[in-house]
Coordinates of C-alpha atoms in Angstrom, one line a residue:
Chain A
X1 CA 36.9 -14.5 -74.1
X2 CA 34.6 -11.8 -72.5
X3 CA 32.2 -9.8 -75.2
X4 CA 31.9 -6.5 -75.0
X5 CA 28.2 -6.9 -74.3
X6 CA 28.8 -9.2 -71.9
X7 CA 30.8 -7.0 -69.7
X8 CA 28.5 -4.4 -69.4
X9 CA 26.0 -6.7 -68.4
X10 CA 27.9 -7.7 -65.8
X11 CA 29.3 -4.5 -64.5
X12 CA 26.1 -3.1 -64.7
X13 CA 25.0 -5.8 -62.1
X14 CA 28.2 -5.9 -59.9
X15 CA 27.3 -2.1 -59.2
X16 CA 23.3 -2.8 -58.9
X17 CA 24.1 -5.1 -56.8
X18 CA 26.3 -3.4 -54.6
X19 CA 23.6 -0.2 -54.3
X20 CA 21.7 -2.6 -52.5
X21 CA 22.0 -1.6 -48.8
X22 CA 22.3 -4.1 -46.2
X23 CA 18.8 -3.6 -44.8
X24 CA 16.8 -4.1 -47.7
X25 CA 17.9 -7.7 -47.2
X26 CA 16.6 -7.6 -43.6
X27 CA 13.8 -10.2 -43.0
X28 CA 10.9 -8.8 -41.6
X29 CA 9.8 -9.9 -37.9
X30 CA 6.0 -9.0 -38.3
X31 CA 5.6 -9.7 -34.6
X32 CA 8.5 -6.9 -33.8
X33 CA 6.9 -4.6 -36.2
X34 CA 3.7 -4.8 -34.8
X35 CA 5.0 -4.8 -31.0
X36 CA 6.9 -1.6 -31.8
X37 CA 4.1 0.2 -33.5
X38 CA 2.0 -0.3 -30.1
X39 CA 4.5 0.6 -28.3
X40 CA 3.4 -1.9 -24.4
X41 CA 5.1 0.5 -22.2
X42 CA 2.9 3.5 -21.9
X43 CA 4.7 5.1 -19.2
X44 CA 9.1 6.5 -20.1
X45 CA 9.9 8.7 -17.1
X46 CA 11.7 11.7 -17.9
X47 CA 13.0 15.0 -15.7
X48 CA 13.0 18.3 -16.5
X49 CA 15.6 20.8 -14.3
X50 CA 15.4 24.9 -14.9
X51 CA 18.5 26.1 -13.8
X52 CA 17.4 29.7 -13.8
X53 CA 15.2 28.8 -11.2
X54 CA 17.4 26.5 -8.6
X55 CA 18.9 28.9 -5.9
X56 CA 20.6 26.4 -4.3
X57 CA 19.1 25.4 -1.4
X58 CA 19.8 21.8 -1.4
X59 CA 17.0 20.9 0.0
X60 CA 16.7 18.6 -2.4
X61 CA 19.6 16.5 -1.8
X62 CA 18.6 16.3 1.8
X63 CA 15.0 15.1 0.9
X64 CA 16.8 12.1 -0.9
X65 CA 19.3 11.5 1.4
X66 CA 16.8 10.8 4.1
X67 CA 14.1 9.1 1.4
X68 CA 16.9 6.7 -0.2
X69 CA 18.5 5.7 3.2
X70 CA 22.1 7.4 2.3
X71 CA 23.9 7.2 4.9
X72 CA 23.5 11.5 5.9
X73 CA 27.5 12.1 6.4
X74 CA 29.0 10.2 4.8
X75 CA 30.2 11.8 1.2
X76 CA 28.1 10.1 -0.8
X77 CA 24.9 11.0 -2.6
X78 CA 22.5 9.9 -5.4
X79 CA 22.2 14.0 -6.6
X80 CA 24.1 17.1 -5.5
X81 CA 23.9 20.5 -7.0
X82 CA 26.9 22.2 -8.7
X83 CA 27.6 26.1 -8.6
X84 CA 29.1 27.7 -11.4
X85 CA 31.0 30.8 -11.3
X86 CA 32.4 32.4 -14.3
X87 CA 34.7 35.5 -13.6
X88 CA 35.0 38.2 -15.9
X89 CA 38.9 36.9 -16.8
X90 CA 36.8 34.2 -18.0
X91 CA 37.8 31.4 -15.7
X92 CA 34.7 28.8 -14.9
X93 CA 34.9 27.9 -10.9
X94 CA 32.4 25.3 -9.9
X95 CA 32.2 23.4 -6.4
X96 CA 29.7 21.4 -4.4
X97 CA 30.2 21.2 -1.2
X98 CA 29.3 18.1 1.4
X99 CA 26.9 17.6 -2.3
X100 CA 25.0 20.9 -1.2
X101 CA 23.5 18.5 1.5
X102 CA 23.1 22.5 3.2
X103 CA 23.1 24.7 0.7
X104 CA 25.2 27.1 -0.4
X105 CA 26.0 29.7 2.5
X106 CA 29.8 30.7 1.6
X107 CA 30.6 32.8 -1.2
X108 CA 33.9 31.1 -1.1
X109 CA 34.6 28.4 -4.1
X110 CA 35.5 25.0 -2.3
X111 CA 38.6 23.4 -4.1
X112 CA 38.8 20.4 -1.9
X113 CA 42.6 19.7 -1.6
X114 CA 43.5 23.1 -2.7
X115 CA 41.5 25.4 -0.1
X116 CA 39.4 27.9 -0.2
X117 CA 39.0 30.4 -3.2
X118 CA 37.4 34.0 -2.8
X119 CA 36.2 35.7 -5.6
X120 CA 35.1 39.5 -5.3
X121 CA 31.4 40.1 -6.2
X122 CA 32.3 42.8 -8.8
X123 CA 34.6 39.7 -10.7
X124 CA 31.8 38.0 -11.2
X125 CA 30.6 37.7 -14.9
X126 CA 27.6 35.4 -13.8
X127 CA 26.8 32.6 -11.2
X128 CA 24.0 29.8 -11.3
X129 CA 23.0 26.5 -9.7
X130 CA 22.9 23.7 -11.4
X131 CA 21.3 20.2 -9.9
X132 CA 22.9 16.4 -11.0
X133 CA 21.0 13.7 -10.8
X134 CA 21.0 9.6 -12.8
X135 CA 20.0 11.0 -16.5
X136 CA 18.3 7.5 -17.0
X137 CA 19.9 7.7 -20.3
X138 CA 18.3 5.2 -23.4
X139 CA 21.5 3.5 -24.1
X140 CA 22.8 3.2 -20.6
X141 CA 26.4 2.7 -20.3
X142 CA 26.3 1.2 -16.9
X143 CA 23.8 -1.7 -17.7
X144 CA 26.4 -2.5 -20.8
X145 CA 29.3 -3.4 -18.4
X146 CA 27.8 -5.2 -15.9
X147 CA 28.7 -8.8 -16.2
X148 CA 26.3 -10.1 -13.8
X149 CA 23.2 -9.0 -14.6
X150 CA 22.6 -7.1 -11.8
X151 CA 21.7 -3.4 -13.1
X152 CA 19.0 -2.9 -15.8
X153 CA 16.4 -1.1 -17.0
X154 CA 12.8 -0.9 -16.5
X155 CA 10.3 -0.8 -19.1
X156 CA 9.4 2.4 -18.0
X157 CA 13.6 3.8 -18.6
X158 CA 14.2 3.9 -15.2
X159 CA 17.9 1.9 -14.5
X160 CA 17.8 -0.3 -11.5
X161 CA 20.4 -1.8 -9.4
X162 CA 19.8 -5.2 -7.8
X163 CA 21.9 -5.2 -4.7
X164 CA 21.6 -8.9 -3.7
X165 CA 23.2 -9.8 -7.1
X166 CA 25.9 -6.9 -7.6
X167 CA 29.3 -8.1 -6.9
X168 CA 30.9 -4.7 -6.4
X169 CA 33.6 -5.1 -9.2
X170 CA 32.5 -1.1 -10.0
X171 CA 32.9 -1.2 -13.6
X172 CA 29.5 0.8 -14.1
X173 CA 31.1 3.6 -11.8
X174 CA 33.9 3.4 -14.3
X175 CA 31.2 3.3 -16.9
X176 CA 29.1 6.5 -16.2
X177 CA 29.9 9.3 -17.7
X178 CA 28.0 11.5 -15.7
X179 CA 29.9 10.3 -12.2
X180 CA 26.2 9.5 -10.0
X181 CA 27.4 5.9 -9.4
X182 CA 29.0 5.2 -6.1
X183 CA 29.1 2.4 -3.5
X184 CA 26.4 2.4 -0.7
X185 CA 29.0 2.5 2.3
X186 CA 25.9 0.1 4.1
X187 CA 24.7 -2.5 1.7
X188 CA 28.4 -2.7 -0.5
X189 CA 26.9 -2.4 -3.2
X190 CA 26.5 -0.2 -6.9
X191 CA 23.8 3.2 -5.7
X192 CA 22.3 5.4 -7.9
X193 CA 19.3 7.7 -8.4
X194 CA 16.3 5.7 -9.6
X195 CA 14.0 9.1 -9.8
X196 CA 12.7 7.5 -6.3
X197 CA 11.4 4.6 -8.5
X198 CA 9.2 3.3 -4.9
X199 CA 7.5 7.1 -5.2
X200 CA 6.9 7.2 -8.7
X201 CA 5.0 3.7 -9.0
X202 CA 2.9 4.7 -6.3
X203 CA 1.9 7.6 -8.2
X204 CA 3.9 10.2 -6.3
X205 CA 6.5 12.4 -7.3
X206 CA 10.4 12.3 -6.3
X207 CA 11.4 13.3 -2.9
X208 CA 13.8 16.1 -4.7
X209 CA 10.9 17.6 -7.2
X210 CA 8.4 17.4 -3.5
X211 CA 11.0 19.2 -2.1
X212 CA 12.1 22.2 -4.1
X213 CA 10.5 25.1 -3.2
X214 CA 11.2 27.1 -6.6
X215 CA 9.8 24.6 -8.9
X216 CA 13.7 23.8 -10.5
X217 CA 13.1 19.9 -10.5
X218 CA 10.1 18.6 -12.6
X219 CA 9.7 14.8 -13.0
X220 CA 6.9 13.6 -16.2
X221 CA 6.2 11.1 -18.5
X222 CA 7.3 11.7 -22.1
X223 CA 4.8 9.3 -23.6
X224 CA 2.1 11.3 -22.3
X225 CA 1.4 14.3 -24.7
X226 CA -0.4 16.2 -22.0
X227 CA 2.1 15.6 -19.5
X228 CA 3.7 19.5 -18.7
X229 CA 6.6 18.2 -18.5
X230 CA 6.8 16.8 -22.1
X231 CA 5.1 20.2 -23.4
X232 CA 7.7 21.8 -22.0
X233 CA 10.3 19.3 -23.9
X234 CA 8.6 19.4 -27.0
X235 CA 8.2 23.5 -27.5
X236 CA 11.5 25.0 -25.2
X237 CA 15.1 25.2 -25.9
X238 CA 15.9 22.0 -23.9
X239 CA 19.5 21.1 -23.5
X240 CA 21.2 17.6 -22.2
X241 CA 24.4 16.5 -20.8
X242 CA 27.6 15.4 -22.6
X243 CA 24.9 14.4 -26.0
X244 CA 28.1 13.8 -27.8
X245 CA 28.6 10.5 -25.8
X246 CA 25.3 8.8 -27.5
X247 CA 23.8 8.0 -24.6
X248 CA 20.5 9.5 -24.9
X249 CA 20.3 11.0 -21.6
X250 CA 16.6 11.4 -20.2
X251 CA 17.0 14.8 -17.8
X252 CA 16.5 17.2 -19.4
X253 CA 18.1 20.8 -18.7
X254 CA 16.4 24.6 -19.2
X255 CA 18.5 27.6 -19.3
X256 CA 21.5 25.6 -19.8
X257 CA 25.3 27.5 -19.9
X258 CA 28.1 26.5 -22.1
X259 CA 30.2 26.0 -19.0
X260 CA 28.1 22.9 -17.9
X261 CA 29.7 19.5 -17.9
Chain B
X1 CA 43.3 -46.0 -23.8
X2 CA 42.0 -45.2 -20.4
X3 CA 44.6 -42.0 -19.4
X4 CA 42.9 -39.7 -22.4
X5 CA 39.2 -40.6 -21.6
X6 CA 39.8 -40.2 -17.6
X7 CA 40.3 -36.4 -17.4
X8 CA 37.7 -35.7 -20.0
X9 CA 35.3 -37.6 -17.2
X10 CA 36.7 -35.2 -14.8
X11 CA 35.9 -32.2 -17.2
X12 CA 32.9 -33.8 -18.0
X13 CA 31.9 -33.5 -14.3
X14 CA 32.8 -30.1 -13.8
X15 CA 31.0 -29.7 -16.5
X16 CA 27.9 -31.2 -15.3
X17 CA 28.5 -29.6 -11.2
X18 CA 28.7 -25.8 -12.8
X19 CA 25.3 -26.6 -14.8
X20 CA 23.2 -28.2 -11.4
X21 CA 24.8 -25.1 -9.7
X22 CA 23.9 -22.6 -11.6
X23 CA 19.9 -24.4 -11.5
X24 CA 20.1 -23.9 -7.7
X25 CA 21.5 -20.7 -7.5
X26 CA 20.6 -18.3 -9.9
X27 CA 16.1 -17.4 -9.5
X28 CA 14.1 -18.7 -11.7
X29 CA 12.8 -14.9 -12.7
X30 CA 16.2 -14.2 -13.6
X31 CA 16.5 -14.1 -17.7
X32 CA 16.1 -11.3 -20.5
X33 CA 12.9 -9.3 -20.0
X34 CA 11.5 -6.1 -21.8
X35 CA 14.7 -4.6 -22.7
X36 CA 16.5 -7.0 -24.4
X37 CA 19.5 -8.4 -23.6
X38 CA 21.4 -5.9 -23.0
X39 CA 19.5 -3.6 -21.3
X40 CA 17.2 -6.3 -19.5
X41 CA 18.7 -9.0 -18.6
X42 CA 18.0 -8.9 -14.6
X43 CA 16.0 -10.7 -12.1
X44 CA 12.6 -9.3 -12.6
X45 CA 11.4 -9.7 -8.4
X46 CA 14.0 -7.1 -8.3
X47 CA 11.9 -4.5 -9.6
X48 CA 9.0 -5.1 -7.0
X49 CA 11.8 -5.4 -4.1
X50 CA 12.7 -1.6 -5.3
X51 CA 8.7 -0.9 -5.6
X52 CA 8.3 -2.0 -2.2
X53 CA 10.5 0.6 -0.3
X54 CA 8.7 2.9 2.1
X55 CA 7.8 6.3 1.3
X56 CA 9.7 9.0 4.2
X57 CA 8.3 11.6 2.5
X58 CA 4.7 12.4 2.2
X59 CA 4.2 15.8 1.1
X60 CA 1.6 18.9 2.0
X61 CA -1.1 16.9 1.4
X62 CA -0.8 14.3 4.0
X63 CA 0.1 17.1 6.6
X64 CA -3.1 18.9 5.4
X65 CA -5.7 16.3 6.7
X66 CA -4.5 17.5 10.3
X67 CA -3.0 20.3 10.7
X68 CA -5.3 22.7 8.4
X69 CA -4.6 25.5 10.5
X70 CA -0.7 25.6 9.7
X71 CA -1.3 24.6 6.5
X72 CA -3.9 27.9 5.7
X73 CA -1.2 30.0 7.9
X74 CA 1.6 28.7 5.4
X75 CA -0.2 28.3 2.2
X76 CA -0.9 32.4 0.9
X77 CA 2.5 33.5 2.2
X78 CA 5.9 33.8 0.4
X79 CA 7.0 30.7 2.1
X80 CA 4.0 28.8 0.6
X81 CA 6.2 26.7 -1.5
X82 CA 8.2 25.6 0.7
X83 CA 6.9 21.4 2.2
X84 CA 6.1 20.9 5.8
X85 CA 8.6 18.4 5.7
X86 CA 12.1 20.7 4.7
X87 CA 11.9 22.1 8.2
X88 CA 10.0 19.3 10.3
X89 CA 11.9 16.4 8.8
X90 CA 10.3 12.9 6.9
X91 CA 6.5 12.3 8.3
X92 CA 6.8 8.8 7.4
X93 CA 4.1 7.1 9.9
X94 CA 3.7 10.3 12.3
X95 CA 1.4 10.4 14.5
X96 CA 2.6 6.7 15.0
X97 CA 6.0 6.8 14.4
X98 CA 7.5 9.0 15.0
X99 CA 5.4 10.8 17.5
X100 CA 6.9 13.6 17.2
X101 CA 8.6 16.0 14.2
X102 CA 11.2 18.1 14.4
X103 CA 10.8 21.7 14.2
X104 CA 14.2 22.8 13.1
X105 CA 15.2 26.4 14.6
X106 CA 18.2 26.6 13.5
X107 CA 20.1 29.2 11.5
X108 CA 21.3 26.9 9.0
X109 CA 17.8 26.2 8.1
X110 CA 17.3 29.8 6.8
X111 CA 20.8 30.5 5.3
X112 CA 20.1 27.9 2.0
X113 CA 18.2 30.0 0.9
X114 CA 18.7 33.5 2.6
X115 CA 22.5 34.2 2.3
X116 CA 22.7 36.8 0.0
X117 CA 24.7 35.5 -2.9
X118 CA 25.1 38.1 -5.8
X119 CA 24.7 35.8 -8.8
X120 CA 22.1 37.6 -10.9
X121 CA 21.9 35.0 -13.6
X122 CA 20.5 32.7 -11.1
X123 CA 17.1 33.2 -9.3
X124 CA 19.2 33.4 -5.9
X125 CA 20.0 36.7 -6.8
X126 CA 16.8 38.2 -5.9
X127 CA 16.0 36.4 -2.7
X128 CA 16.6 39.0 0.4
X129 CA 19.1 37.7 2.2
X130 CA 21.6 38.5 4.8
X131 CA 25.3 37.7 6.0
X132 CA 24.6 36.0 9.0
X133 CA 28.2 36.7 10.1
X134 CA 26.4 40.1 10.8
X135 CA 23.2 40.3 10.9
X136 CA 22.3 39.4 14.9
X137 CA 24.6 36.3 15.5
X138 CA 24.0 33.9 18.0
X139 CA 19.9 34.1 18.0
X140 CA 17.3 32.4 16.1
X141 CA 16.0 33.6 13.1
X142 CA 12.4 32.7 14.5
X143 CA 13.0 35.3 17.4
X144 CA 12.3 37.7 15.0
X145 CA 10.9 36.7 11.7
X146 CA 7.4 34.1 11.8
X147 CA 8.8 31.1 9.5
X148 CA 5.1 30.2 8.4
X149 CA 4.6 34.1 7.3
X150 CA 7.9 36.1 7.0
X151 CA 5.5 39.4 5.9
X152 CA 4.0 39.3 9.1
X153 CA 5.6 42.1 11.1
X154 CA 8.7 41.2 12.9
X155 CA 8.1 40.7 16.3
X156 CA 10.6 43.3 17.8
X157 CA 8.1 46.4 15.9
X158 CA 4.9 44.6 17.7
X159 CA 6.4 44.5 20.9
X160 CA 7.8 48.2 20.3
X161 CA 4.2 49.5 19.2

């Protein structure tokens, strides 16, 4: 027979004990701890786009077009630039034509399949520009799937594909939720934007931030303190795309619209 | 006793092939690296292969060490921002190869930017710009405007003066 006293005891325990979370019980890896106080990588890549300031040139997506050996015509391409026009019935209309290889020089909305769609300048609430490109997220969705091993990521966040060992099966084109995967119609294999990762290690910038003229695309270093483009991250109202998907995406946006997807 | 332990031989040995395979086939730098396994787990000469790539575009700077003249004619004016290389196409090894750049005339060139578009939330907006539908068809921007300077006085009004 349980006493009285005796079942307070134990109750009392059975509760203490289950307070306990899980990861006080965690064994410590000194050698982790230490490696992740001193963090080895000193460099994490980041980009910065103000959409205020794109115009929509495309300039941009030409410049790494002809850098990244994409083939020029065909409809492919690692970034593109979306416009975004928002009527005063409040309809959103977006497009990006050939990518915006050219630029923007119609004031028509290009529905693909569906034609053509004007849109009077006096129905327009507001209109901006807004440039795509690989958000080299933290947790990247497209290294997950891959069941070769032949996309990663670099210690510096950039995600890599290896095109000798990519078997085409296209699950990390599934797997992107921002849509800048495709096949390279040349070497049949999984393309994306790398931030011009050849550029970048040689201490340039990316062909798209070299050639903007307006100063829209920014490429930095967010371990860097002094780096501009991490002040700039820091101290502004800084916005990211789909954040809701937990993928810690690494481009970061100014001047960013609700309409944005 | 024989018919059980003869296809677990055979099993055995595919067993065995598949292992000597994959020793041959996959590289030896191919494993988990910095990112952990799920994240990192690639063949690290990749990374050097992607390093290696030749750079097309080599900015103001490399145009600079020649051509100083277009580069002071460019550099104050509203066009200043714009690279060499939007309108005269990738350097890569020029003077060697290519030996000659581009130098893109062409209407098309100017309309990215300078087709008026009325979207005041975006800095396009306030660029001057023209319909190009209308505004003298069929000719060159550059028979009128100077790309390097477009304040510089349009050459029709010099030639009238």
């Amino acid at each position: 027979m349980i006493t009285r006293r005796n079942f307070c005891k134990k109750s009392l325990l059975l509760i203490g004990g289950m307070a306990v979370p899980l990861a006080a019980l965690e064994i410590f890896n000194p050698g982790r701890l230490s490696a992740e106080k001193d963090d080895p990588a000193k460099v994490r890549w980041v980009f910065l786009v103000d959409t205020f300031k794109c115009v929509g040139c495309g300039f941009c997506v030409r410049a790494c077009k002809l850098e990244n050996e994409i083939p020029y015509d065909a409809n492919v391409s690692r970034t593109w630039v979306e416009r975004y026009v928002v009527t005063k019935d409040g309809q959103v209309h977006t497009d990006s034509p050939k990518a915006a290889r050219d630029g923007f020089t119609s004031k028509s909305i290009d529905q693909a399949s569906r034609g053509l769609l004007e849109i009077k300048d006096e129905d327009i609430d507001k209109a901006f520009f807004v440039p795509k490109l690989c958000n080299q997220c933290d947790n990247p969705p497209c290294v997950q799937v891959c069941p070769v091993g032949a996309t990663y990521q670099t210690p510096d966040g950039v995600v890599l594909v290896d095109r000798t060992w990519c078997i085409g099966c296209g699950y990390c084109v599934m797997g992107c939720p921002y849509g800048v995967r495709f096949f390279h119609p040349v070497y049949k294999a999984a393309e994306k934007c790398n931030f011009c990762y050849h550029r970048i290690s040689k201490g340039l910038k990316s062909a798209c931030v070299e050639a903007c003229p307006f100063g829209a695309r920014r490429i930095g270093n967010i371990k860097d303190p002094e780096d501009p483009v991490t002040r700039i991250i820091m101290t502004e109202r800084v916005a990211v795309l789909k954040e809701e998907y937990g993928t810690k995406p690494q481009v970061f946006y100014l001047g960013m619209s609700r309409e944005v997807k | 006793m024989s018919h059980v332990w003869r296809p677990l031989f055979v099993a055995a040995g595919v067993v065995v092939v598949i292992l000597v395979l994959r020793v041959i086939l996959v590289p030896n730098d191919f494993g988990i690296h910095e990112r952990g396994y799920m994240y990192g787990w690639h063949r690290k000469g990749n990374e050097a292969d992607w390093k290696n790539i030749s750079v097309k575009y080599r900015t103001t700077e490399y145009c600079r060490q020649c051509h100083r003249d277009k580069y002071e004619d460019i550099r104050n004016s509203p066009h200043g921002s714009i690279m060499c290389e939007n309108c005269h196409g990738p350097a890569m090894n020029h003077p060697q190869d290519p030996r000659s750049l581009e130098i893109n005339r062409s209407r098309a060139l100017c309309v990215r930017c300078h087709f008026k578009l009325p979207y005041s939330a975006s800095r396009r907006g306030s660029i001057k710009g023209i319909n190009p539908a209308t505004h003298h068809p069929e000719v060159e921007c550059v028979l009128c405007h100077y790309p390097h300077n477009p304040l510089r006085a349009p050459v029709k009004k010099e030639a009238n003066q």
